[in-house]
Amino acid sequence: MTDSAIMGEPFRIGSCLKRAITTFGANFISFNLLGLTVIVPGLILVSLLFGVVFASVFLGIQAPNATPPDIGALHFGTFAIVWVTMLSLQYLLTAVIVFGALRYLQGQKAGYGACMAQGIRRLIPIVIIAVVSTILMAIGFFLLFVPGIIIALMICLAIPVLMVENPGSLGSLSRSRALTKGYRWHLLGLFLLAFVVTALVSAVVLLPLHLLTLVSESFSVVGAIAHLLIQFFTTVFLAVVLAVAYHDLRVAKEGVSTAQLAAVFD
């Protein structure tokens, strides 16, 4: 069991990151298995979708006297479906990890089925949060970049809010804005430090493989697989960081305990 924050304890970047690393390490197999369960079906669905689209285009072109398919419309429609699907799966992954992380912080083990059930039962608001959040951040980054960072920090805890407090999709975005107020610089520091940690781990693992690739091309496949795995582990780890950040902010700002946070899942 990891160290739970004491009720009313100040939000500290180092303590939060340490709890996140401990939580991720203690649940490495279960969390990554959950991640694979969420991501792999999505990748299969996307591959099938591309296959169907391109097969339709090919058959439409080859068919005699057939009206040529609108390639632009097909590309846009395919991109839109793939974008929403992959985005939603990433946010669903965050949701199921939030459940598991909070249970672990309480001193319990969340079952595989329970984690998936908690995410799936809130799937529709998760999709709405995923789409709205991405559009808002895109607008902010398009304007002057800095507004995009501010918006991202304001709404970064919407999924943990949804999983614990369940105020709905828009309510979760609003609640995240209120919860992060006064702590956005702390959160920025936390996320930057988390990225540094993941970058160092990635360098330690991938640099030797890259050097081996220079010696023999046969190591290139191993390096590519390792790179994909590192990216996947990083995604899962950052979901844990979000969960612990939400937990520690509730403790610091509102004086709730870990048991009170996790009790909503009982």
JSON list of N, CA and C in Angstrom, two decimals, residues 155-181:
[
{"chain": "A", "resi": 155, "resn": "ILE", "atom": "N", "xyz": [-8.62, 22.15, -17.11]},
{"chain": "A", "resi": 155, "resn": "ILE", "atom": "CA", "xyz": [-9.57, 21.04, -17.29]},
{"chain": "A", "resi": 155, "resn": "ILE", "atom": "C", "xyz": [-8.92, 19.66, -17.19]},
{"chain": "A", "resi": 156, "resn": "CYS", "atom": "N", "xyz": [-7.67, 19.61, -16.74]},
{"chain": "A", "resi": 156, "resn": "CYS", "atom": "CA", "xyz": [-6.94, 18.34, -16.74]},
{"chain": "A", "resi": 156, "resn": "CYS", "atom": "C", "xyz": [-7.52, 17.31, -15.78]},
{"chain": "A", "resi": 157, "resn": "LEU", "atom": "N", "xyz": [-8.27, 17.75, -14.78]},
{"chain": "A", "resi": 157, "resn": "LEU", "atom": "CA", "xyz": [-8.80, 16.82, -13.78]},
{"chain": "A", "resi": 157, "resn": "LEU", "atom": "C", "xyz": [-10.28, 16.49, -14.02]},
{"chain": "A", "resi": 158, "resn": "ALA", "atom": "N", "xyz": [-10.77, 16.78, -15.22]},
{"chain": "A", "resi": 158, "resn": "ALA", "atom": "CA", "xyz": [-12.19, 16.53, -15.50]},
{"chain": "A", "resi": 158, "resn": "ALA", "atom": "C", "xyz": [-12.56, 15.05, -15.38]},
{"chain": "A", "resi": 159, "resn": "ILE", "atom": "N", "xyz": [-11.69, 14.16, -15.87]},
{"chain": "A", "resi": 159, "resn": "ILE", "atom": "CA", "xyz": [-11.99, 12.72, -15.81]},
{"chain": "A", "resi": 159, "resn": "ILE", "atom": "C", "xyz": [-11.97, 12.21, -14.37]},
{"chain": "A", "resi": 160, "resn": "PRO", "atom": "N", "xyz": [-10.95, 12.52, -13.55]},
{"chain": "A", "resi": 160, "resn": "PRO", "atom": "CA", "xyz": [-11.03, 12.12, -12.15]},
{"chain": "A", "resi": 160, "resn": "PRO", "atom": "C", "xyz": [-12.27, 12.67, -11.44]},
{"chain": "A", "resi": 161, "resn": "VAL", "atom": "N", "xyz": [-12.64, 13.92, -11.74]},
{"chain": "A", "resi": 161, "resn": "VAL", "atom": "CA", "xyz": [-13.85, 14.49, -11.15]},
{"chain": "A", "resi": 161, "resn": "VAL", "atom": "C", "xyz": [-15.07, 13.69, -11.55]},
{"chain": "A", "resi": 162, "resn": "LEU", "atom": "N", "xyz": [-15.16, 13.33, -12.83]},
{"chain": "A", "resi": 162, "resn": "LEU", "atom": "CA", "xyz": [-16.30, 12.55, -13.30]},
{"chain": "A", "resi": 162, "resn": "LEU", "atom": "C", "xyz": [-16.37, 11.20, -12.60]},
{"chain": "A", "resi": 163, "resn": "MET", "atom": "N", "xyz": [-15.22, 10.54, -12.45]},
{"chain": "A", "resi": 163, "resn": "MET", "atom": "CA", "xyz": [-15.20, 9.21, -11.86]},
{"chain": "A", "resi": 163, "resn": "MET", "atom": "C", "xyz": [-15.57, 9.21, -10.39]},
{"chain": "A", "resi": 164, "resn": "VAL", "atom": "N", "xyz": [-15.20, 10.27, -9.68]},
{"chain": "A", "resi": 164, "resn": "VAL", "atom": "CA", "xyz": [-15.44, 10.30, -8.23]},
{"chain": "A", "resi": 164, "resn": "VAL", "atom": "C", "xyz": [-16.74, 11.02, -7.88]},
{"chain": "A", "resi": 165, "resn": "GLU", "atom": "N", "xyz": [-16.95, 12.20, -8.46]},
{"chain": "A", "resi": 165, "resn": "GLU", "atom": "CA", "xyz": [-18.08, 13.04, -8.08]},
{"chain": "A", "resi": 165, "resn": "GLU", "atom": "C", "xyz": [-19.25, 12.92, -9.04]},
{"chain": "A", "resi": 166, "resn": "ASN", "atom": "N", "xyz": [-18.99, 12.54, -10.28]},
{"chain": "A", "resi": 166, "resn": "ASN", "atom": "CA", "xyz": [-19.99, 12.30, -11.31]},
{"chain": "A", "resi": 166, "resn": "ASN", "atom": "C", "xyz": [-20.99, 13.46, -11.47]},
{"chain": "A", "resi": 167, "resn": "PRO", "atom": "N", "xyz": [-20.49, 14.67, -11.75]},
{"chain": "A", "resi": 167, "resn": "PRO", "atom": "CA", "xyz": [-21.40, 15.80, -11.96]},
{"chain": "A", "resi": 167, "resn": "PRO", "atom": "C", "xyz": [-21.82, 15.97, -13.43]},
{"chain": "A", "resi": 168, "resn": "GLY", "atom": "N", "xyz": [-21.52, 14.98, -14.26]},
{"chain": "A", "resi": 168, "resn": "GLY", "atom": "CA", "xyz": [-21.80, 15.11, -15.69]},
{"chain": "A", "resi": 168, "resn": "GLY", "atom": "C", "xyz": [-20.58, 15.64, -16.43]},
{"chain": "A", "resi": 169, "resn": "SER", "atom": "N", "xyz": [-20.64, 15.62, -17.75]},
{"chain": "A", "resi": 169, "resn": "SER", "atom": "CA", "xyz": [-19.48, 15.99, -18.55]},
{"chain": "A", "resi": 169, "resn": "SER", "atom": "C", "xyz": [-19.11, 17.47, -18.39]},
{"chain": "A", "resi": 170, "resn": "LEU", "atom": "N", "xyz": [-20.05, 18.37, -18.64]},
{"chain": "A", "resi": 170, "resn": "LEU", "atom": "CA", "xyz": [-19.77, 19.80, -18.52]},
{"chain": "A", "resi": 170, "resn": "LEU", "atom": "C", "xyz": [-19.53, 20.20, -17.07]},
{"chain": "A", "resi": 171, "resn": "GLY", "atom": "N", "xyz": [-20.26, 19.56, -16.15]},
{"chain": "A", "resi": 171, "resn": "GLY", "atom": "CA", "xyz": [-20.04, 19.83, -14.73]},
{"chain": "A", "resi": 171, "resn": "GLY", "atom": "C", "xyz": [-18.65, 19.41, -14.29]},
{"chain": "A", "resi": 172, "resn": "SER", "atom": "N", "xyz": [-18.12, 18.33, -14.87]},
{"chain": "A", "resi": 172, "resn": "SER", "atom": "CA", "xyz": [-16.77, 17.87, -14.54]},
{"chain": "A", "resi": 172, "resn": "SER", "atom": "C", "xyz": [-15.72, 18.87, -15.02]},
{"chain": "A", "resi": 173, "resn": "LEU", "atom": "N", "xyz": [-15.93, 19.42, -16.21]},
{"chain": "A", "resi": 173, "resn": "LEU", "atom": "CA", "xyz": [-15.01, 20.43, -16.73]},
{"chain": "A", "resi": 173, "resn": "LEU", "atom": "C", "xyz": [-15.00, 21.68, -15.85]},
{"chain": "A", "resi": 174, "resn": "SER", "atom": "N", "xyz": [-16.19, 22.10, -15.43]},
{"chain": "A", "resi": 174, "resn": "SER", "atom": "CA", "xyz": [-16.30, 23.27, -14.57]},
{"chain": "A", "resi": 174, "resn": "SER", "atom": "C", "xyz": [-15.69, 23.01, -13.20]},
{"chain": "A", "resi": 175, "resn": "ARG", "atom": "N", "xyz": [-15.94, 21.83, -12.66]},
{"chain": "A", "resi": 175, "resn": "ARG", "atom": "CA", "xyz": [-15.41, 21.47, -11.35]},
{"chain": "A", "resi": 175, "resn": "ARG", "atom": "C", "xyz": [-13.88, 21.37, -11.39]},
{"chain": "A", "resi": 176, "resn": "SER", "atom": "N", "xyz": [-13.33, 20.85, -12.48]},
{"chain": "A", "resi": 176, "resn": "SER", "atom": "CA", "xyz": [-11.89, 20.78, -12.63]},
{"chain": "A", "resi": 176, "resn": "SER", "atom": "C", "xyz": [-11.28, 22.19, -12.63]},
{"chain": "A", "resi": 177, "resn": "ARG", "atom": "N", "xyz": [-11.94, 23.11, -13.31]},
{"chain": "A", "resi": 177, "resn": "ARG", "atom": "CA", "xyz": [-11.45, 24.50, -13.33]},
{"chain": "A", "resi": 177, "resn": "ARG", "atom": "C", "xyz": [-11.40, 25.08, -11.92]},
{"chain": "A", "resi": 178, "resn": "ALA", "atom": "N", "xyz": [-12.44, 24.81, -11.13]},
{"chain": "A", "resi": 178, "resn": "ALA", "atom": "CA", "xyz": [-12.48, 25.34, -9.77]},
{"chain": "A", "resi": 178, "resn": "ALA", "atom": "C", "xyz": [-11.45, 24.64, -8.87]},
{"chain": "A", "resi": 179, "resn": "LEU", "atom": "N", "xyz": [-11.29, 23.32, -9.06]},
{"chain": "A", "resi": 179, "resn": "LEU", "atom": "CA", "xyz": [-10.39, 22.57, -8.20]},
{"chain": "A", "resi": 179, "resn": "LEU", "atom": "C", "xyz": [-8.92, 22.92, -8.45]},
{"chain": "A", "resi": 180, "resn": "THR", "atom": "N", "xyz": [-8.59, 23.22, -9.68]},
{"chain": "A", "resi": 180, "resn": "THR", "atom": "CA", "xyz": [-7.19, 23.52, -10.01]},
{"chain": "A", "resi": 180, "resn": "THR", "atom": "C", "xyz": [-6.82, 24.98, -9.74]},
{"chain": "A", "resi": 181, "resn": "LYS", "atom": "N", "xyz": [-7.81, 25.83, -9.47]},
{"chain": "A", "resi": 181, "resn": "LYS", "atom": "CA", "xyz": [-7.54, 27.24, -9.23]},
{"chain": "A", "resi": 181, "resn": "LYS", "atom": "C", "xyz": [-6.58, 27.42, -8.06]}
]
